[in-house]
mmCIF file of C-alpha atoms in Angstrom:
data_model
loop_
_atom_site.group_PDB
_atom_site.id
_atom_site.type_symbol
_atom_site.label_atom_id
_atom_site.label_comp_id
_atom_site.label_asym_id
_atom_site.label_seq_id
_atom_site.Cartn_x
_atom_site.Cartn_y
_atom_site.Cartn_z
ATOM 1 C CA MET A 10 105.690 127.541 83.774
ATOM 2 C CA VAL A 11 107.254 124.083 85.125
ATOM 3 C CA GLU A 12 108.576 125.526 88.536
ATOM 4 C CA HIS A 13 108.353 121.896 90.832
ATOM 5 C CA VAL A 14 110.340 119.250 89.119
ATOM 6 C CA VAL A 15 109.944 115.634 90.442
ATOM 7 C CA ILE A 16 112.460 113.110 88.870
ATOM 8 C CA GLY A 17 111.420 109.529 88.780
ATOM 9 C CA CYS A 18 108.040 108.429 87.539
ATOM 10 C CA GLY A 19 108.415 105.731 90.293
ATOM 11 C CA ILE A 20 105.987 105.186 92.943
ATOM 12 C CA ILE A 21 108.114 107.546 95.611
ATOM 13 C CA GLY A 22 108.254 110.108 92.921
ATOM 14 C CA LEU A 23 104.221 110.180 91.753
ATOM 15 C CA TYR A 24 103.056 110.242 95.247
ATOM 16 C CA THR A 25 105.282 113.103 95.750
ATOM 17 C CA VAL A 26 102.954 114.675 93.543
ATOM 18 C CA PHE A 27 100.451 113.770 95.325
ATOM 19 C CA GLY A 28 102.011 115.093 98.068
ATOM 20 C CA LEU A 29 102.307 118.941 96.066
ATOM 21 C CA LEU A 30 98.904 118.352 94.633
ATOM 22 C CA GLU A 31 97.734 118.024 97.953
ATOM 23 C CA LYS A 32 99.819 121.071 99.520
ATOM 24 C CA GLY A 33 96.914 123.437 96.856
ATOM 25 C CA ILE A 34 100.319 123.766 94.362
ATOM 26 C CA ASP A 35 98.662 123.682 91.018
ATOM 27 C CA PRO A 36 99.673 120.557 88.748
ATOM 28 C CA LYS A 37 99.918 122.639 85.702
ATOM 29 C CA THR A 38 103.043 123.723 87.432
ATOM 30 C CA ILE A 39 104.554 120.253 88.176
ATOM 31 C CA ALA A 40 107.185 117.879 85.657
ATOM 32 C CA ILE A 41 107.832 114.514 85.809
ATOM 33 C CA ILE A 42 111.288 113.758 83.845
ATOM 34 C CA ALA A 43 111.986 110.099 84.091
ATOM 35 C CA GLU A 44 113.962 107.648 81.369
ATOM 36 C CA HIS A 45 111.283 105.053 82.243
ATOM 37 C CA HIS A 46 107.492 105.162 82.433
ATOM 38 C CA PRO A 47 104.431 103.550 83.751
ATOM 39 C CA GLY A 48 104.858 100.527 80.651
ATOM 40 C CA ASP A 49 108.993 100.020 80.591
ATOM 41 C CA LEU A 50 110.461 97.045 81.678
ATOM 42 C CA SER A 51 114.196 97.601 82.863
ATOM 43 C CA ILE A 52 115.868 96.270 85.674
ATOM 44 C CA ASN A 53 116.488 100.083 86.878
ATOM 45 C CA TYR A 54 112.956 100.693 87.400
ATOM 46 C CA ALA A 55 111.751 98.255 90.281
ATOM 47 C CA SER A 56 107.925 99.800 90.897
ATOM 48 C CA PRO A 57 105.870 98.374 88.326
ATOM 49 C CA VAL A 58 106.994 95.139 89.034
ATOM 50 C CA ALA A 59 106.443 95.237 92.475
ATOM 51 C CA GLY A 60 104.779 92.619 94.891
ATOM 52 C CA ALA A 61 103.530 95.442 96.273
ATOM 53 C CA TYR A 62 101.449 94.879 99.079
ATOM 54 C CA PHE A 63 101.624 96.368 103.190
ATOM 55 C CA SER A 64 103.979 93.855 105.558
ATOM 56 C CA ALA A 65 103.601 95.145 108.778
ATOM 57 C CA SER A 66 106.953 93.954 110.089
ATOM 58 C CA ALA A 67 108.623 96.854 107.937
ATOM 59 C CA ASP A 68 112.462 98.384 110.715
ATOM 60 C CA LEU A 69 111.412 100.773 113.179
ATOM 61 C CA LYS A 70 113.263 103.699 111.737
ATOM 62 C CA LEU A 71 109.559 103.401 108.977
ATOM 63 C CA LEU A 72 107.155 103.074 110.838
ATOM 64 C CA LYS A 73 105.840 106.588 110.844
ATOM 65 C CA TYR A 74 105.890 106.421 107.358
ATOM 66 C CA SER A 75 103.713 103.346 107.083
ATOM 67 C CA ASN A 76 101.473 104.829 109.252
ATOM 68 C CA TYR A 77 100.700 107.805 107.365
ATOM 69 C CA THR A 78 100.785 105.283 104.330
ATOM 70 C CA TYR A 79 98.221 103.049 106.057
ATOM 71 C CA GLN A 80 96.141 106.354 107.137
ATOM 72 C CA ASN A 81 96.309 108.180 104.136
ATOM 73 C CA LEU A 82 96.101 105.611 100.898
ATOM 74 C CA VAL A 83 91.851 106.022 100.980
ATOM 75 C CA LYS A 84 92.710 109.698 99.580
ATOM 76 C CA LEU A 85 94.133 107.626 96.708
ATOM 77 C CA GLU A 86 91.768 105.448 95.974
ATOM 78 C CA THR A 87 88.703 108.254 96.377
ATOM 79 C CA LEU A 88 90.484 110.095 94.091
ATOM 80 C CA LEU A 89 91.305 107.340 91.212
ATOM 81 C CA GLY A 90 87.650 105.090 91.795
ATOM 82 C CA PRO A 91 87.228 101.892 91.354
ATOM 83 C CA LYS A 92 89.717 98.961 89.402
ATOM 84 C CA CYS A 93 92.613 101.494 90.879
ATOM 85 C CA GLY A 94 94.809 99.254 91.483
ATOM 86 C CA LEU A 95 94.264 99.586 95.775
ATOM 87 C CA GLY A 96 92.740 97.275 97.710
ATOM 88 C CA HIS A 97 92.138 95.212 100.744
ATOM 89 C CA CYS A 98 92.414 91.338 102.324
ATOM 90 C CA THR A 99 93.713 89.745 105.456
ATOM 91 C CA SER A 100 98.052 89.662 105.759
ATOM 92 C CA THR A 101 99.467 86.843 108.002
ATOM 93 C CA GLU A 102 102.601 87.706 108.988
ATOM 94 C CA ILE A 103 105.146 85.281 110.709
ATOM 95 C CA LEU A 104 107.940 86.612 112.167
ATOM 96 C CA ASP A 105 110.592 84.169 113.337
ATOM 97 C CA ASP A 106 112.989 86.456 114.693
ATOM 98 C CA LEU A 107 110.174 88.381 116.828
ATOM 99 C CA GLU A 108 109.773 87.207 120.325
ATOM 100 C CA VAL A 109 105.383 87.892 121.601
ATOM 101 C CA GLU A 110 106.442 89.212 125.270
ATOM 102 C CA SER A 111 109.461 91.174 124.643
ATOM 103 C CA ASP A 112 109.569 93.050 121.753
ATOM 104 C CA PRO A 113 108.223 97.017 121.352
ATOM 105 C CA TYR A 114 107.358 96.734 118.099
ATOM 106 C CA LEU A 115 104.955 93.933 118.055
ATOM 107 C CA ASN A 116 101.885 96.941 120.241
ATOM 108 C CA ALA A 117 103.516 100.246 118.013
ATOM 109 C CA ILE A 118 102.592 98.515 114.992
ATOM 110 C CA GLY A 119 99.075 97.028 116.971
ATOM 111 C CA GLU A 120 98.054 100.796 117.469
ATOM 112 C CA ASN A 121 97.771 102.287 113.884
ATOM 113 C CA ILE A 122 96.768 98.771 111.900
ATOM 114 C CA ASP A 123 92.546 97.643 111.168
ATOM 115 C CA ASP A 124 92.279 94.387 112.791
ATOM 116 C CA PHE A 125 95.067 94.589 114.501
ATOM 117 C CA GLU A 126 96.269 91.161 116.970
ATOM 118 C CA ILE A 127 98.975 88.984 117.849
ATOM 119 C CA LEU A 128 98.323 85.066 117.370
ATOM 120 C CA SER A 129 98.423 82.842 120.072
ATOM 121 C CA PRO A 130 101.013 80.113 120.165
ATOM 122 C CA GLU A 131 98.075 77.288 119.097
ATOM 123 C CA GLU A 132 97.143 79.252 116.173
ATOM 124 C CA ILE A 133 100.854 80.189 115.748
ATOM 125 C CA GLU A 134 101.447 76.380 115.920
ATOM 126 C CA ILE A 135 99.038 75.660 113.024
ATOM 127 C CA ILE A 136 99.904 78.349 111.037
ATOM 128 C CA SER A 137 103.665 77.553 111.201
ATOM 129 C CA LYS A 138 105.017 74.657 113.536
ATOM 130 C CA GLY A 139 108.651 76.301 115.340
ATOM 131 C CA SER A 140 107.824 79.875 115.153
ATOM 132 C CA ARG A 141 107.691 82.117 118.010
ATOM 133 C CA CYS A 142 105.508 84.916 116.878
ATOM 134 C CA ALA A 143 102.451 85.452 114.053
ATOM 135 C CA ILE A 144 101.118 88.684 113.298
ATOM 136 C CA ARG A 145 97.364 89.499 111.440
ATOM 137 C CA TYR A 146 95.979 92.120 110.402
ATOM 138 C CA LYS A 147 93.424 94.529 107.488
ATOM 139 C CA ALA A 148 96.681 95.086 105.127
ATOM 140 C CA TRP A 149 96.498 97.661 101.618
ATOM 141 C CA ILE A 150 97.408 95.420 98.246
ATOM 142 C CA PHE A 151 98.622 97.022 95.302
ATOM 143 C CA ASN A 152 98.420 95.696 91.986
ATOM 144 C CA SER A 153 101.582 97.765 90.597
ATOM 145 C CA PRO A 154 101.526 98.647 87.166
ATOM 146 C CA VAL A 155 97.491 99.353 86.952
ATOM 147 C CA LEU A 156 98.186 102.410 90.119
ATOM 148 C CA LEU A 157 100.709 103.567 88.518
ATOM 149 C CA GLU A 158 98.823 104.081 85.269
ATOM 150 C CA LYS A 159 96.277 105.282 86.693
ATOM 151 C CA LEU A 160 98.194 107.927 88.338
ATOM 152 C CA CYS A 161 99.768 109.348 85.138
ATOM 153 C CA LYS A 162 96.807 109.255 83.728
ATOM 154 C CA TYR A 163 95.245 111.359 86.301
ATOM 155 C CA TYR A 164 98.439 113.545 87.021
ATOM 156 C CA LYS A 165 98.099 114.116 83.318
ATOM 157 C CA SER A 166 94.270 114.569 83.296
ATOM 158 C CA ILE A 167 95.243 118.132 85.515
ATOM 159 C CA GLY A 168 98.102 119.074 83.496
ATOM 160 C CA VAL A 169 100.899 117.418 85.194
ATOM 161 C CA ALA A 170 104.135 117.724 82.818
ATOM 162 C CA PHE A 171 105.998 114.576 81.475
ATOM 163 C CA GLN A 172 109.285 114.306 79.662
ATOM 164 C CA ARG A 173 111.100 111.736 78.987
ATOM 165 C CA THR A 174 114.760 111.685 79.167
ATOM 166 C CA ARG A 175 117.969 110.761 81.378
ATOM 167 C CA LEU A 176 119.062 113.076 83.357
ATOM 168 C CA GLU A 177 122.658 113.004 83.225
ATOM 169 C CA SER A 178 122.799 115.118 86.277
ATOM 170 C CA ILE A 179 120.224 117.129 88.955
ATOM 171 C CA HIS A 180 121.006 120.487 87.691
ATOM 172 C CA ASP A 181 119.756 120.069 83.949
ATOM 173 C CA ALA A 182 116.590 119.686 85.898
ATOM 174 C CA PHE A 183 117.101 123.128 86.095
ATOM 175 C CA ASP A 184 115.535 126.593 84.269
ATOM 176 C CA SER A 185 114.917 129.388 84.786
ATOM 177 C CA ASP A 186 111.758 129.281 86.100
ATOM 178 C CA THR A 187 112.414 126.099 88.820
ATOM 179 C CA LYS A 188 111.721 126.569 92.026
ATOM 180 C CA VAL A 189 112.664 123.525 93.624
ATOM 181 C CA VAL A 190 113.653 119.897 91.823
ATOM 182 C CA PHE A 191 112.474 116.709 94.013
ATOM 183 C CA ASN A 192 115.123 114.185 93.840
ATOM 184 C CA CYS A 193 113.256 110.551 93.801
ATOM 185 C CA THR A 194 115.501 108.827 91.582
ATOM 186 C CA GLY A 195 115.525 105.384 93.864
ATOM 187 C CA ASN A 196 118.979 103.584 92.358
ATOM 188 C CA GLY A 197 119.952 106.337 90.121
ATOM 189 C CA SER A 198 120.980 108.222 92.912
ATOM 190 C CA ARG A 199 124.473 106.626 93.015
ATOM 191 C CA LEU A 200 125.428 107.462 89.748
ATOM 192 C CA LEU A 201 122.896 111.164 88.760
ATOM 193 C CA GLY A 202 126.008 113.689 88.532
ATOM 194 C CA GLY A 203 125.039 116.484 91.625
ATOM 195 C CA VAL A 204 124.388 113.442 94.052
ATOM 196 C CA GLU A 205 126.083 110.458 93.833
ATOM 197 C CA ASP A 206 124.882 108.991 96.657
ATOM 198 C CA GLU A 207 127.326 105.540 97.427
ATOM 199 C CA LYS A 208 125.453 104.719 100.228
ATOM 200 C CA VAL A 209 122.739 104.119 97.445
ATOM 201 C CA PHE A 210 122.902 99.962 96.702
ATOM 202 C CA PRO A 211 120.716 97.673 94.305
ATOM 203 C CA THR A 212 118.671 94.665 96.025
ATOM 204 C CA ARG A 213 117.563 91.884 93.637
ATOM 205 C CA GLY A 214 114.319 90.250 94.178
ATOM 206 C CA GLN A 215 112.262 87.800 91.617
ATOM 207 C CA VAL A 216 109.439 86.474 92.048
ATOM 208 C CA VAL A 217 106.793 84.186 90.093
ATOM 209 C CA VAL A 218 103.674 85.357 89.228
ATOM 210 C CA ILE A 219 100.381 82.557 89.024
ATOM 211 C CA LYS A 220 96.480 82.319 88.570
ATOM 212 C CA GLY A 221 95.069 81.890 91.804
ATOM 213 C CA PRO A 222 91.377 82.819 92.276
ATOM 214 C CA HIS A 223 91.648 80.690 95.125
ATOM 215 C CA ILE A 224 93.594 82.516 96.917
ATOM 216 C CA ASP A 225 91.660 85.645 98.878
ATOM 217 C CA GLN A 226 94.951 86.533 101.635
ATOM 218 C CA CYS A 227 98.002 87.927 101.984
ATOM 219 C CA ILE A 228 100.654 84.990 103.985
ATOM 220 C CA SER A 229 104.276 86.236 104.556
ATOM 221 C CA ARG A 230 107.396 84.883 106.952
ATOM 222 C CA TRP A 231 110.605 86.476 107.293
ATOM 223 C CA ASN A 232 113.897 84.852 108.967
ATOM 224 C CA ASP A 233 116.551 84.386 106.938
ATOM 225 C CA GLU A 234 114.069 83.743 103.685
ATOM 226 C CA ALA A 235 111.905 85.657 102.556
ATOM 227 C CA THR A 236 108.877 84.332 101.544
ATOM 228 C CA TYR A 237 105.549 85.754 101.018
ATOM 229 C CA ILE A 238 102.362 84.966 98.750
ATOM 230 C CA ILE A 239 100.415 88.207 97.682
ATOM 231 C CA LYS A 240 97.330 88.666 96.474
ATOM 232 C CA ARG A 241 97.083 91.770 93.751
ATOM 233 C CA PRO A 242 93.752 93.262 93.228
ATOM 234 C CA ASP A 243 91.921 94.351 89.578
ATOM 235 C CA SER A 244 93.680 91.276 87.960
ATOM 236 C CA ALA A 245 92.006 90.023 85.887
ATOM 237 C CA SER A 246 94.016 87.233 85.811
ATOM 238 C CA ASP A 247 93.344 86.596 89.610
ATOM 239 C CA GLU A 248 97.207 87.357 89.874
ATOM 240 C CA VAL A 249 99.149 86.234 93.122
ATOM 241 C CA ILE A 250 102.621 87.568 93.681
ATOM 242 C CA LEU A 251 105.078 84.738 95.130
ATOM 243 C CA GLY A 252 108.140 85.320 96.891
ATOM 244 C CA GLY A 253 110.980 86.010 96.848
ATOM 245 C CA TYR A 254 114.893 86.915 97.177
ATOM 246 C CA TYR A 255 116.353 89.750 98.895
ATOM 247 C CA GLN A 256 119.748 90.006 97.101
ATOM 248 C CA PRO A 257 121.600 92.927 97.405
ATOM 249 C CA TYR A 258 124.065 92.878 94.317
ATOM 250 C CA GLN A 259 124.976 95.013 91.747
ATOM 251 C CA PRO A 260 122.943 94.549 88.493
ATOM 252 C CA LYS A 261 124.290 94.200 85.055
ATOM 253 C CA LYS A 262 122.958 97.466 83.126
ATOM 254 C CA ASP A 263 119.180 96.764 81.441
ATOM 255 C CA THR A 264 119.124 92.883 82.734
ATOM 256 C CA ALA A 265 115.929 91.523 84.419
ATOM 257 C CA ASP A 266 117.670 87.678 84.571
ATOM 258 C CA THR A 267 115.959 85.230 85.956
ATOM 259 C CA TYR A 268 116.785 82.043 87.898
ATOM 260 C CA GLY A 269 114.848 78.720 87.314
ATOM 261 C CA PHE A 270 116.294 77.516 90.438
ATOM 262 C CA GLU A 271 114.969 80.573 92.545
ATOM 263 C CA THR A 272 111.703 79.412 90.895
ATOM 264 C CA GLU A 273 111.962 76.110 92.458
ATOM 265 C CA SER A 274 112.955 77.872 95.850
ATOM 266 C CA ILE A 275 110.111 79.851 95.796
ATOM 267 C CA LEU A 276 107.451 77.837 94.968
ATOM 268 C CA LYS A 277 108.781 75.310 97.652
ATOM 269 C CA ARG A 278 108.469 77.679 100.858
ATOM 270 C CA THR A 279 105.616 79.104 99.646
ATOM 271 C CA THR A 280 103.173 76.292 98.911
ATOM 272 C CA GLU A 281 105.129 74.498 102.533
ATOM 273 C CA MET A 282 104.384 77.880 104.383
ATOM 274 C CA PHE A 283 100.529 77.939 102.783
ATOM 275 C CA PRO A 284 99.372 74.036 101.761
ATOM 276 C CA ASP A 285 96.147 75.532 100.414
ATOM 277 C CA LEU A 286 98.266 77.666 98.255
ATOM 278 C CA LEU A 287 98.102 73.575 96.615
ATOM 279 C CA LYS A 288 95.135 71.910 98.291
ATOM 280 C CA LYS A 289 92.823 74.144 96.656
ATOM 281 C CA ASN A 290 93.879 74.752 93.283
ATOM 282 C CA PRO A 291 91.537 74.279 90.968
ATOM 283 C CA PHE A 292 93.648 73.644 88.732
ATOM 284 C CA GLY A 293 95.326 70.615 90.322
ATOM 285 C CA ASP A 294 97.267 69.885 94.042
ATOM 286 C CA LYS A 295 100.703 69.529 92.413
ATOM 287 C CA ILE A 296 103.182 72.090 92.267
ATOM 288 C CA GLU A 297 103.179 71.651 88.299
ATOM 289 C CA ASP A 298 99.771 72.188 88.770
ATOM 290 C CA LEU A 299 100.199 76.153 89.564
ATOM 291 C CA GLN A 300 99.138 78.069 86.461
ATOM 292 C CA ILE A 301 102.147 80.276 86.437
ATOM 293 C CA LEU A 302 101.973 83.095 84.422
ATOM 294 C CA ARG A 303 105.539 84.701 84.165
ATOM 295 C CA VAL A 304 108.408 85.360 86.279
ATOM 296 C CA ILE A 305 110.274 89.158 87.009
ATOM 297 C CA ALA A 306 113.109 89.770 88.259
ATOM 298 C CA GLY A 307 114.280 93.335 89.741
ATOM 299 C CA ALA A 308 115.819 96.121 91.978
ATOM 300 C CA ARG A 309 114.790 97.022 94.949
ATOM 301 C CA PRO A 310 116.961 100.606 95.961
ATOM 302 C CA CYS A 311 118.349 100.387 99.117
ATOM 303 C CA ARG A 312 120.033 102.927 101.023
ATOM 304 C CA GLU A 313 122.704 102.352 104.117
ATOM 305 C CA CYS A 314 121.599 104.170 106.636
ATOM 306 C CA GLY A 315 117.751 103.854 105.662
ATOM 307 C CA VAL A 316 116.065 106.483 103.230
ATOM 308 C CA ARG A 317 117.448 110.223 102.813
ATOM 309 C CA ILE A 318 114.910 113.275 103.200
ATOM 310 C CA GLU A 319 116.102 116.417 103.098
ATOM 311 C CA LYS A 320 116.932 119.676 101.372
ATOM 312 C CA GLU A 321 120.022 121.185 99.717
ATOM 313 C CA LEU A 322 120.310 124.164 98.314
ATOM 314 C CA ILE A 323 123.317 122.210 95.357
ATOM 315 C CA ALA A 324 123.848 126.264 94.273
ATOM 316 C CA PRO A 325 122.449 129.447 94.007
ATOM 317 C CA ASN A 326 118.671 129.071 93.661
ATOM 318 C CA LYS A 327 118.811 125.615 92.761
ATOM 319 C CA LEU A 328 117.570 124.088 95.201
ATOM 320 C CA VAL A 329 116.798 119.800 96.115
ATOM 321 C CA ILE A 330 114.776 117.975 98.241
ATOM 322 C CA HIS A 331 115.653 114.599 97.799
ATOM 323 C CA ASN A 332 113.918 111.438 98.336
ATOM 324 C CA TYR A 333 114.560 107.330 98.128
ATOM 325 C CA GLY A 334 116.084 105.240 99.328
ATOM 326 C CA ALA A 335 112.745 103.315 100.084
ATOM 327 C CA SER A 336 113.923 99.769 99.719
ATOM 328 C CA GLY A 337 111.091 97.294 99.525
ATOM 329 C CA ASN A 338 108.775 99.400 101.204
ATOM 330 C CA GLY A 339 108.191 102.295 98.481
ATOM 331 C CA TYR A 340 104.710 100.969 98.267
ATOM 332 C CA MET A 341 104.080 100.788 102.024
ATOM 333 C CA CYS A 342 106.374 103.690 103.333
ATOM 334 C CA GLY A 343 105.909 106.532 100.057
ATOM 335 C CA LEU A 344 103.184 108.374 100.517
ATOM 336 C CA GLY A 345 104.856 108.700 104.639
ATOM 337 C CA MET A 346 107.971 109.991 102.971
ATOM 338 C CA ALA A 347 106.648 112.264 100.105
ATOM 339 C CA HIS A 348 104.481 113.704 102.699
ATOM 340 C CA GLU A 349 107.572 114.480 104.899
ATOM 341 C CA ALA A 350 109.614 115.624 101.768
ATOM 342 C CA VAL A 351 107.018 117.989 100.735
ATOM 343 C CA SER A 352 106.402 119.735 104.059
ATOM 344 C CA LEU A 353 110.718 120.469 103.802
ATOM 345 C CA LEU A 354 109.552 122.924 100.921
ATOM 346 C CA ASP A 355 107.829 125.257 104.575
#
């Protein structure tokens, strides 16, 4: 008997199932309904292609979600066991828009992150000349396709049902036994009947995946461009994610075009930001020596005014709990978002 339905099989939907299990919900009463499942490739399914790491430079409004996720991901790691797509490394973030002396955000994020430090002006100058602020900390890193697959495999093993279908309306997720439907459809919430949230919009990203056995950390720079290097754990081919782009747009349906000029920009920006990307590359010290495994694009599920986590009675005996709008923060904030969404059952 399915009483709890989760629409969406991205990281937000899968975190939400974990939240239900933590609350003591019988897994045999849970079903995931989604058009796309792990292993699928679609511009409308961003989770498998996400670079995915814990970036401390999230919006202050998301801080409670990222703090919860940071502190509780160890539960997932323990549950799923080794090689589950979760790991740690040192992360350095160059924050060009912040001032060390005056920004309250720095103190707020440092309270809940391990090994957090604000770098001195001398250290910043070595890393990035002209920057005013940089931080370093112990970050969670994710192998997004591996984690998605491991979560689904575990859920299936304990009795969670999976249904592959495209819903035209949120009402279609209900049957006579359904107590609640969790709407974790991301960009789909713009067009899903009964939701049709016009505040939802996609933000395109493009990344370059390289073979980087010499990279053991993450480093990023945030200004008018997003430049980042992300070590991917549990990768047989030593994958490293180089990015990136944040481009609000309306994608063509079911296309994931990538562009050579953007690849060139990503390679230029990342190698300038972190020269060791080339200097320590075992395959050679020129950009053309980087071993590119693939170039991919995805559409992050964004929303004006931020995430939507609220319950709505869409008809008598039809309770919906919305949980979407994470933008590019799904992996780092989603466990906290799921915890809050599930708490609305109380």
